Coordinates of C-alpha atoms and ligand atoms in Angstrom, one line a residue:
Chain D
M1 CA -33.8 65.7 67.6
I2 CA -30.4 64.3 66.6
R3 CA -29.1 61.3 68.4
Y4 CA -25.7 59.6 67.9
E5 CA -25.6 56.1 69.3
D6 CA -22.2 54.5 69.6
V7 CA -21.0 55.8 66.3
H8 CA -17.6 54.6 65.0
K9 CA -15.6 55.8 62.1
S10 CA -12.1 55.0 61.0
F11 CA -10.1 56.1 58.0
G12 CA -7.7 53.3 57.5
P13 CA -5.7 52.9 60.7
N14 CA -6.8 56.3 61.9
R15 CA -9.6 55.7 64.4
V16 CA -11.5 59.0 64.5
L17 CA -14.8 58.3 66.2
R18 CA -14.8 55.5 68.7
G19 CA -18.2 55.3 70.2
L20 CA -19.7 58.8 69.9
T21 CA -22.9 59.1 71.8
L22 CA -24.7 62.4 71.9
D23 CA -28.1 63.9 72.1
V24 CA -29.0 67.2 70.5
P25 CA -32.4 68.4 71.7
R26 CA -34.8 70.1 69.4
G27 CA -34.7 73.9 69.2
E28 CA -31.4 74.1 71.1
S29 CA -28.0 75.3 70.2
M30 CA -25.3 72.7 70.7
V31 CA -21.7 73.6 70.4
I32 CA -19.1 71.0 69.8
I33 CA -15.6 71.8 70.9
G34 CA -12.4 69.7 70.8
G35 CA -8.9 69.6 69.6
S36 CA -8.0 69.9 66.0
G37 CA -8.3 66.6 64.1
T38 CA -10.5 65.0 66.8
G39 CA -13.3 64.3 64.3
K40 CA -15.8 67.2 64.8
S41 CA -16.3 67.8 61.2
V42 CA -16.5 64.1 60.5
A43 CA -19.2 63.8 63.2
L44 CA -21.4 66.4 61.4
K45 CA -20.8 64.8 58.0
C46 CA -21.9 61.5 59.3
V47 CA -25.4 62.9 59.9
L48 CA -25.7 64.2 56.4
G49 CA -24.4 60.9 54.9
L50 CA -21.3 62.5 53.4
V51 CA -19.3 60.2 55.5
E52 CA -20.6 56.7 56.3
P53 CA -20.1 55.5 59.9
D54 CA -18.6 52.1 60.3
A55 CA -20.9 51.2 63.2
G56 CA -23.5 52.7 65.3
T57 CA -26.7 54.7 64.4
I58 CA -27.6 58.3 64.0
L59 CA -31.3 59.1 64.5
V60 CA -32.9 62.3 63.3
D61 CA -36.4 62.7 64.8
G62 CA -36.2 59.1 65.9
R63 CA -35.6 57.8 62.4
P64 CA -32.2 56.5 61.2
A65 CA -30.6 59.2 59.1
A66 CA -29.4 56.8 56.5
E67 CA -32.9 55.6 55.5
G68 CA -35.7 57.0 53.5
D69 CA -36.0 59.8 51.0
R70 CA -32.6 61.5 50.9
E71 CA -33.8 64.7 49.2
A72 CA -36.6 65.3 51.7
F73 CA -34.2 64.5 54.5
L74 CA -31.5 66.9 53.3
A75 CA -34.1 69.6 52.6
R76 CA -34.4 70.1 56.3
F77 CA -30.7 70.8 56.7
G78 CA -28.4 73.7 56.2
M79 CA -24.7 73.3 56.4
L80 CA -21.8 75.7 56.5
F81 CA -18.6 73.9 55.5
Q82 CA -15.4 74.6 57.3
G83 CA -13.8 75.7 54.1
G84 CA -16.8 77.5 52.8
A85 CA -17.2 75.1 49.8
L86 CA -18.7 77.8 47.6
F87 CA -19.4 76.9 44.0
D88 CA -16.7 79.0 42.3
S89 CA -18.4 78.8 38.9
L90 CA -21.5 80.6 40.2
P91 CA -21.8 84.3 41.3
V92 CA -22.3 84.8 45.0
W93 CA -26.1 85.3 44.9
Q94 CA -26.6 82.1 43.0
N95 CA -24.5 80.3 45.6
V96 CA -26.8 81.6 48.3
A97 CA -29.9 81.0 46.4
F98 CA -28.8 77.6 45.0
R99 CA -31.5 75.6 46.8
L100 CA -34.1 78.2 45.9
M101 CA -33.4 77.9 42.2
R102 CA -33.9 74.2 41.7
G103 CA -35.7 71.2 43.1
A104 CA -38.7 71.3 45.5
L105 CA -38.0 74.8 46.8
K106 CA -37.7 76.3 43.3
R107 CA -39.1 79.8 42.9
P108 CA -38.8 82.6 40.3
R109 CA -35.3 83.9 39.7
A110 CA -36.0 87.4 40.8
D111 CA -37.5 86.2 44.1
A112 CA -34.5 83.9 44.7
R113 CA -32.2 86.7 44.1
E114 CA -34.1 89.0 46.5
I115 CA -33.9 86.4 49.2
A116 CA -30.2 85.9 48.6
I117 CA -29.5 89.6 49.0
E118 CA -31.5 89.7 52.2
K119 CA -29.6 86.7 53.6
L120 CA -26.3 88.4 52.5
R121 CA -27.3 91.5 54.4
R122 CA -27.9 89.4 57.5
V123 CA -24.4 88.1 57.4
G124 CA -23.1 91.7 57.0
L125 CA -22.5 91.7 53.3
T126 CA -23.7 94.5 51.0
P127 CA -25.8 93.8 47.8
E128 CA -22.7 94.8 45.6
V129 CA -21.2 91.4 46.6
A130 CA -24.1 89.5 45.1
D131 CA -22.8 89.6 41.5
R132 CA -19.1 88.9 42.3
F133 CA -17.6 85.5 42.2
P134 CA -16.4 83.7 45.3
A135 CA -12.8 83.8 44.2
E136 CA -13.0 87.6 44.3
L137 CA -13.9 87.7 48.0
S138 CA -11.7 87.6 51.1
G139 CA -11.6 84.5 53.2
G140 CA -13.9 86.0 55.9
M141 CA -16.4 87.2 53.2
Q142 CA -16.5 83.7 51.7
K143 CA -17.2 82.2 55.0
R144 CA -20.1 84.6 55.5
V145 CA -21.5 83.8 52.0
G146 CA -21.3 80.1 53.0
L147 CA -23.3 81.0 56.1
A148 CA -25.9 82.9 54.1
R149 CA -26.2 79.8 51.8
A150 CA -26.7 77.6 54.8
I151 CA -29.6 79.6 56.2
A152 CA -31.1 80.6 52.8
A153 CA -33.9 78.1 52.8
D154 CA -34.7 78.6 56.5
P155 CA -33.8 75.0 57.4
A156 CA -35.0 73.4 60.6
I157 CA -31.5 72.0 61.5
I158 CA -28.4 73.9 60.8
F159 CA -24.7 72.8 61.1
F160 CA -22.1 75.5 61.3
D161 CA -18.5 74.2 61.0
E162 CA -16.3 77.0 62.5
P163 CA -18.6 79.9 61.5
T164 CA -16.3 82.6 63.0
T165 CA -12.9 81.4 62.1
G166 CA -11.1 84.0 60.1
L167 CA -13.5 86.8 60.9
D168 CA -12.6 90.0 62.7
P169 CA -14.0 90.3 66.3
I170 CA -16.8 92.6 65.4
M171 CA -18.0 90.4 62.5
A172 CA -17.6 87.3 64.7
G173 CA -20.0 89.1 67.2
V174 CA -22.5 89.7 64.4
I175 CA -22.4 86.0 63.4
N176 CA -22.7 84.8 66.9
D177 CA -25.8 87.0 67.3
L178 CA -27.2 85.7 64.0
I179 CA -26.8 82.1 65.1
R180 CA -28.5 82.8 68.4
E181 CA -31.3 84.6 66.6
I182 CA -31.9 81.8 64.2
V183 CA -32.2 79.4 67.1
V184 CA -34.4 81.6 69.3
E185 CA -36.6 83.2 66.7
M186 CA -36.9 80.5 64.1
G187 CA -36.8 77.7 66.5
A188 CA -34.1 75.9 64.5
T189 CA -31.8 73.3 66.0
A190 CA -28.2 74.3 65.6
V191 CA -25.0 72.4 66.0
T192 CA -21.9 74.6 65.8
I193 CA -18.3 73.6 65.8
T194 CA -15.9 76.3 67.1
H195 CA -12.6 76.9 68.7
D196 CA -13.5 80.3 69.9
M197 CA -14.5 80.3 73.5
T198 CA -16.2 83.7 73.2
S199 CA -18.4 82.2 70.5
V200 CA -19.1 79.1 72.7
R201 CA -20.5 81.3 75.5
A202 CA -22.4 83.5 73.0
I203 CA -24.0 80.7 71.0
A204 CA -24.4 77.6 73.1
D205 CA -27.3 76.2 75.1
R206 CA -25.3 73.1 75.6
V207 CA -21.7 72.2 75.0
A208 CA -20.1 68.9 74.1
M209 CA -16.4 68.2 74.1
L210 CA -15.1 65.6 71.7
H211 CA -11.8 64.0 72.6
G212 CA -10.3 60.6 71.9
G213 CA -13.3 59.7 69.6
I214 CA -15.9 60.0 72.3
I215 CA -17.8 62.8 74.0
R216 CA -15.6 63.6 76.9
W217 CA -18.1 66.0 78.6
T218 CA -21.5 67.4 77.7
G219 CA -23.8 69.7 79.6
P220 CA -25.3 73.1 79.8
V221 CA -23.0 76.0 79.0
A222 CA -23.4 77.4 82.5
E223 CA -21.8 74.3 84.0
M224 CA -18.9 74.3 81.7
D225 CA -16.6 76.3 84.0
T226 CA -17.4 74.1 87.1
S227 CA -17.3 70.7 85.4
G228 CA -14.2 69.6 87.3
D229 CA -13.2 67.7 84.1
P230 CA -9.5 68.1 83.6
Y231 CA -9.7 67.7 79.9
L232 CA -12.4 70.3 79.5
D233 CA -10.6 72.7 81.9
Q234 CA -7.4 72.5 80.0
F235 CA -9.3 73.1 76.7
I236 CA -11.3 76.1 77.7
H237 CA -8.4 77.8 79.4
G238 CA -6.1 76.9 76.6
R239 CA -3.3 75.5 78.7
A240 CA -0.4 73.7 77.2
E241 CA -0.1 71.4 80.2
G242 CA -2.7 68.9 81.1
P243 CA -4.1 65.5 80.1
I244 CA -4.4 66.5 76.4
A245 CA -1.1 66.1 74.6
A246 CA 0.0 69.2 72.7
V247 CA 1.3 67.1 69.9
R248 CA -1.2 64.8 68.1
Chain F
M1 CA 9.3 34.0 38.6
T2 CA 6.2 33.5 40.8
R3 CA 6.7 37.1 41.9
L4 CA 6.8 38.3 38.4
L5 CA 3.7 36.4 37.5
G6 CA 2.1 37.6 40.7
G7 CA 2.9 41.2 39.8
I8 CA 1.4 40.8 36.3
G9 CA -1.6 39.2 37.8
A10 CA -2.1 42.0 40.2
Q11 CA -1.8 44.5 37.4
V12 CA -4.4 42.7 35.3
L13 CA -6.7 42.5 38.3
A14 CA -6.3 46.3 38.9
V15 CA -7.1 47.1 35.3
L16 CA -10.2 44.8 35.4
A17 CA -11.3 46.4 38.6
A18 CA -10.9 49.9 37.1
V19 CA -12.9 48.8 34.0
G20 CA -15.6 47.5 36.3
R21 CA -15.7 50.8 38.2
V22 CA -16.0 52.8 35.0
A23 CA -18.7 50.5 33.7
I24 CA -20.7 51.0 37.0
F25 CA -20.1 54.7 36.7
A26 CA -21.5 54.6 33.1
A27 CA -24.5 52.7 34.3
V28 CA -25.2 55.1 37.1
T29 CA -24.9 58.0 34.7
L30 CA -27.4 56.4 32.4
R31 CA -29.8 55.9 35.3
H32 CA -29.5 59.5 36.2
L33 CA -29.9 60.5 32.6
V34 CA -33.4 59.0 32.4
T35 CA -34.7 60.1 35.8
P36 CA -35.7 63.7 36.6
P37 CA -34.6 66.3 37.4
F38 CA -32.6 67.5 34.3
Y39 CA -30.5 70.5 34.7
G40 CA -31.0 72.4 31.4
R41 CA -28.8 75.4 32.2
E42 CA -25.8 73.1 33.0
F43 CA -26.5 71.2 29.8
L44 CA -26.5 74.4 27.7
G45 CA -23.2 75.5 29.4
A46 CA -21.7 72.1 28.6
L47 CA -22.9 72.4 24.9
L48 CA -21.1 75.7 24.6
N49 CA -18.0 74.5 26.3
I50 CA -17.6 71.2 24.7
G51 CA -19.0 71.9 21.3
W52 CA -18.8 75.6 20.3
L53 CA -15.5 76.4 22.0
S54 CA -13.8 73.3 20.6
L55 CA -14.5 74.4 17.0
P56 CA -11.2 76.4 16.5
V57 CA -8.9 73.6 17.6
V58 CA -10.9 71.0 15.7
G59 CA -10.8 73.2 12.6
L60 CA -7.1 73.7 12.8
T61 CA -6.3 70.1 13.4
A62 CA -8.5 69.0 10.5
V63 CA -7.2 71.5 7.9
F64 CA -3.6 70.7 8.5
T65 CA -4.2 67.0 8.6
G66 CA -6.2 67.1 5.3
G67 CA -3.4 69.2 3.7
A68 CA -0.7 66.8 4.8
L69 CA -2.7 63.8 3.7
A70 CA -3.0 65.2 0.2
L71 CA 0.7 65.8 0.0
Q72 CA 1.5 62.3 1.2
I73 CA -0.9 60.5 -1.0
Y74 CA 0.3 62.5 -4.0
A75 CA 4.0 61.7 -3.2
G76 CA 3.3 58.1 -2.4
G77 CA 0.9 57.6 -5.4
S78 CA 3.4 59.1 -7.9
R79 CA 5.6 56.1 -7.2
F80 CA 3.2 53.9 -9.2
D81 CA 1.5 56.5 -11.3
A82 CA -1.6 56.7 -9.0
E83 CA -1.5 60.5 -8.2
A84 CA -5.1 60.8 -9.4
V85 CA -6.5 59.0 -6.3
V86 CA -5.7 61.9 -4.0
P87 CA -9.4 63.2 -3.7
Q88 CA -10.7 59.7 -3.0
I89 CA -8.1 58.7 -0.5
V90 CA -8.2 62.1 1.3
A91 CA -12.0 61.8 1.6
I92 CA -12.0 58.3 2.8
G93 CA -9.0 58.8 5.1
M94 CA -10.5 61.9 6.7
V95 CA -14.1 60.6 7.0
R96 CA -13.4 57.1 8.1
E97 CA -10.4 57.4 10.3
L98 CA -8.5 60.7 10.8
G99 CA -11.5 62.9 11.3
P100 CA -13.1 61.0 14.2
V101 CA -9.8 59.9 15.8
L102 CA -8.1 63.3 15.7
V103 CA -11.2 65.1 16.8
G104 CA -11.6 62.5 19.6
L105 CA -8.1 63.0 20.8
M106 CA -8.3 66.7 20.7
I107 CA -11.5 66.5 22.7
A108 CA -9.7 64.3 25.2
A109 CA -7.0 66.8 25.5
R110 CA -9.2 69.8 25.7
V111 CA -12.4 68.7 27.3
T112 CA -11.6 65.6 29.3
S113 CA -8.7 67.3 31.1
S114 CA -10.8 70.4 32.0
I115 CA -13.8 68.3 33.2
A116 CA -11.5 66.2 35.3
A117 CA -9.7 69.1 36.8
E118 CA -12.9 71.1 37.5
I119 CA -14.7 68.2 39.1
A120 CA -11.7 67.1 41.1
T121 CA -11.2 70.6 42.4
M122 CA -14.8 70.7 43.4
K123 CA -14.3 67.4 45.2
V124 CA -11.2 68.5 47.1
T125 CA -12.8 71.8 48.2
E126 CA -15.9 70.0 49.4
Q127 CA -18.1 71.6 46.7
I128 CA -19.4 68.1 45.8
D129 CA -20.4 67.5 49.4
A130 CA -22.0 70.9 49.4
L131 CA -24.1 70.0 46.3
V132 CA -25.3 66.9 48.1
T133 CA -26.4 68.8 51.2
L134 CA -28.3 71.2 48.9
S135 CA -30.3 68.2 47.7
T136 CA -28.6 68.2 44.3
H137 CA -27.2 64.9 43.0
P138 CA -23.7 65.5 41.7
M139 CA -24.2 62.9 39.0
K140 CA -27.3 64.7 37.7
Y141 CA -25.8 68.2 38.1
L142 CA -22.3 67.6 36.9
T143 CA -22.0 64.3 35.0
V144 CA -25.2 64.0 33.0
P145 CA -25.1 67.4 31.3
R146 CA -21.5 66.9 30.3
V147 CA -21.8 63.4 28.9
L148 CA -25.0 64.3 27.1
A149 CA -23.3 67.3 25.6
G150 CA -20.4 65.1 24.5
L151 CA -22.8 62.7 22.9
V152 CA -24.5 65.5 21.0
T153 CA -21.7 67.8 20.0
V154 CA -18.7 65.6 19.3
P155 CA -20.4 63.9 16.2
L156 CA -21.1 67.4 14.9
L157 CA -17.5 68.4 15.6
V158 CA -16.4 65.3 13.7
G159 CA -18.6 66.2 10.8
V160 CA -17.2 69.7 10.7
G161 CA -13.7 68.2 11.0
D162 CA -14.3 65.8 8.1
I163 CA -15.4 68.7 5.9
I164 CA -12.6 71.0 6.9
G165 CA -10.1 68.2 6.4
I166 CA -11.3 67.5 2.9
F167 CA -11.2 71.2 2.3
G168 CA -7.6 71.3 3.5
G169 CA -6.7 68.5 1.1
Y170 CA -8.6 70.2 -1.7
Q171 CA -6.7 73.4 -1.2
V172 CA -3.4 71.7 -1.3
A173 CA -4.3 69.6 -4.3
V174 CA -5.8 72.5 -6.3
R175 CA -3.2 75.1 -5.4
S176 CA 0.1 73.2 -5.5
L177 CA -0.5 69.8 -7.0
G178 CA -2.3 71.0 -10.1
F179 CA -5.7 69.3 -9.7
N180 CA -8.8 70.6 -11.4
P181 CA -11.1 72.0 -8.7
A182 CA -14.4 70.8 -10.2
T183 CA -13.0 67.3 -10.9
Y184 CA -11.6 67.1 -7.4
L185 CA -14.9 67.8 -5.7
Q186 CA -16.8 65.6 -8.1
N187 CA -14.4 62.7 -7.3
T188 CA -14.8 63.3 -3.6
V189 CA -18.6 63.3 -3.7
D190 CA -18.9 60.4 -6.0
F191 CA -16.5 58.2 -4.0
L192 CA -17.9 58.8 -0.4
E193 CA -20.7 56.5 0.6
P194 CA -23.3 57.1 3.2
L195 CA -21.8 54.3 5.4
D196 CA -18.5 56.2 5.5
V197 CA -20.3 59.3 6.9
L198 CA -22.4 57.3 9.2
S199 CA -19.4 55.5 10.7
S200 CA -17.7 58.9 11.2
L201 CA -20.6 60.3 13.2
V202 CA -21.1 57.1 15.2
K203 CA -17.5 57.2 16.1
G204 CA -17.8 60.8 17.1
A205 CA -20.7 60.0 19.4
A206 CA -18.8 57.2 21.0
F207 CA -15.7 59.2 21.5
G208 CA -17.7 62.1 22.9
V209 CA -19.2 59.9 25.5
I210 CA -15.8 58.3 26.3
A211 CA -14.1 61.7 26.6
T212 CA -16.7 63.3 28.9
L213 CA -17.4 60.2 30.9
M214 CA -13.7 59.6 31.7
G215 CA -13.3 63.3 32.7
C216 CA -16.2 63.0 35.1
Y217 CA -15.1 59.6 36.4
S218 CA -11.6 60.7 37.2
G219 CA -12.8 64.0 38.7
M220 CA -15.3 62.3 41.0
N221 CA -12.8 59.7 42.1
S222 CA -9.9 62.1 42.6
G223 CA -7.6 61.9 45.6
R224 CA -7.1 64.6 48.1
G225 CA -5.2 67.9 47.6
A226 CA -3.6 69.5 44.6
Q227 CA -1.7 66.3 43.9
G228 CA -5.0 64.4 43.7
V229 CA -6.4 66.9 41.1
G230 CA -3.2 66.6 39.0
A231 CA -3.3 62.8 39.1
A232 CA -7.0 62.8 38.2
T233 CA -6.4 65.1 35.3
K234 CA -3.5 63.0 33.9
S235 CA -5.2 59.7 34.3
S236 CA -8.4 61.0 32.7
V237 CA -6.7 62.1 29.5
E238 CA -4.6 58.9 29.3
A239 CA -7.6 56.7 29.8
A240 CA -9.8 58.7 27.4
S241 CA -7.2 58.6 24.7
V242 CA -6.5 54.9 24.9
L243 CA -10.2 54.1 25.1
I244 CA -10.9 56.3 22.1
L245 CA -8.3 54.5 20.0
A246 CA -9.5 51.1 21.2
A247 CA -13.1 52.0 20.5
N248 CA -12.0 53.3 17.1
F249 CA -10.5 49.9 16.3
L250 CA -13.6 48.1 17.4
L251 CA -16.0 50.4 15.5
T252 CA -13.9 50.2 12.3
G253 CA -14.2 46.4 12.6
V254 CA -17.9 46.7 13.1
F255 CA -18.4 49.0 10.1
F256 CA -15.9 47.8 7.5
S257 CA -14.7 44.3 8.3
A258 CA -17.3 42.6 6.1
Ligands
ATP301 N1 -12.2 61.9 53.9 C1 -11.2 61.6 54.8 N2 -10.3 60.7 54.5 C2 -9.3 60.3 55.3 N3 -9.2 60.9 56.6 C3 -10.1 61.8 56.9 C4 -11.1 62.2 56.0 N4 -11.9 63.2 56.7 C5 -11.3 63.3 57.9 N5 -10.2 62.5 58.0 C6 -9.4 62.4 59.2 O1 -10.2 62.4 60.3 C7 -9.7 63.1 61.4 C8 -10.7 64.1 61.9 O2 -11.0 65.1 60.9 P1 -12.0 66.3 61.1 O3 -11.9 67.1 59.9 O4 -13.3 65.8 61.6 O5 -11.3 67.1 62.3 P2 -11.8 68.3 63.1 O6 -12.1 67.8 64.5 O7 -12.9 68.9 62.4 O8 -10.5 69.2 63.2 P3 -10.4 70.8 62.9 O9 -10.8 71.4 64.2 O10 -9.0 71.0 62.6 O11 -11.3 71.1 61.8 C9 -8.4 63.7 60.9 O12 -7.3 63.0 61.4 C10 -8.5 63.6 59.4 O13 -7.2 63.4 58.9
MG302 MG1 -13.2 70.5 61.2

């Protein structure tokens, strides 16, 4: 469904992606792990055209992501940003229903609001939150509003950038279940970035580890523990000693 | 010496490059203005913000300026027995120059800065990226409504400012300089020509576009972090103010040089 072919991206002298090649099969849940600052978020943004790769191609359904009708292309995606990226000038429900209130998916205001409240409920937020402004919510609540916005229009492909960071363990469990549900029941393709190994095991069909600008290891989640890759082992067990330097 | 010249050359090139980028930004804005969709709700919000909420500051600026103008002209005119020209000079000074320029500069201070800070913050917190992923073009959603609102409301603000400025001069002239109210008004009305008023409104429209466009431009091109937002805000107000004064000079030439 999504295919990175030898994607390169530098910011000035900072070479972030150095030949990223990865396949995300349709209807599967891919989890990308990797150290902080290795370019996981950049890799997602490249697909959406928010960051332009210096070289290489990204194919979505066999077609280059950069070509064709942008709006139709983006309409198939949902994205949860690492920082939430909620519109602070709009109340929560209008954030969630943003896509449902304008453009091709536009519907009556009351319907949009109803859907927004339903999506908020799915991420564990009560309807009272709907009329508050993002700045009035806690960090974890903002993250969940971002999640609700990402899934509001039932997209076919969903990117979650650290969906459970900053959430309590119970809420993290709820979100993990939700992501799993979206993939299994709605048949969506999901790419999740997370540092939380519990989430990895709960969400992933496949796991890919990004290190040094390339995919260091990728495979089914069941093989993660027996990969024999020293980088992956160090990462999933959180050891300070190993091939990955602690200072970078 | 060569280093000095090289430095000057580099500065000139940087300025020219910036002018080019702003021109491209303006062209892109125009393209998005004439292609659907149009975000009416955002436009109404911008009208309220840029137009209605600017009225108090515009009114205060104008009334004090008009009053001061009357005092100055009276004092200056009395040196050669020309006190009587106060109504005419207040009217022409307010309508042709001070009204548009002062309103333009107040809008640069009030509106340009807030647009730049708002959009820059949205950029830094990835809200602009989020807009894109939600199939909403940031130029259509953020820039077009604001620039259009600037184009529509700032001429009106200038018109209001002109009237209030003349009123300020009138109050001072009638209350403390001993002018006859009816004659003062008669002189004002008789002396102003349609071209004066037209130039005032055209200047207002141009300044409105400059103020809003520069706010959007700086915001969209802001650097990262709080520092980026601060720098974007500062440079937007600087650029808008200088451009407004330069445009004023050009437009004055166009209207009144013949
Ligand atoms: N717009 C940008 N301009 C300059 N450098 C950038 C930009 N975006 C990302 N980078 C750099 O690219 C590198 C990778 O960033 P990225 O956000 O993808 O990391 P990440 O893997 O998501 O890390 P984390 O797990 O901490 O979120 C970092 O060194 C970052 O400084
Ligand atoms: Mg990241």
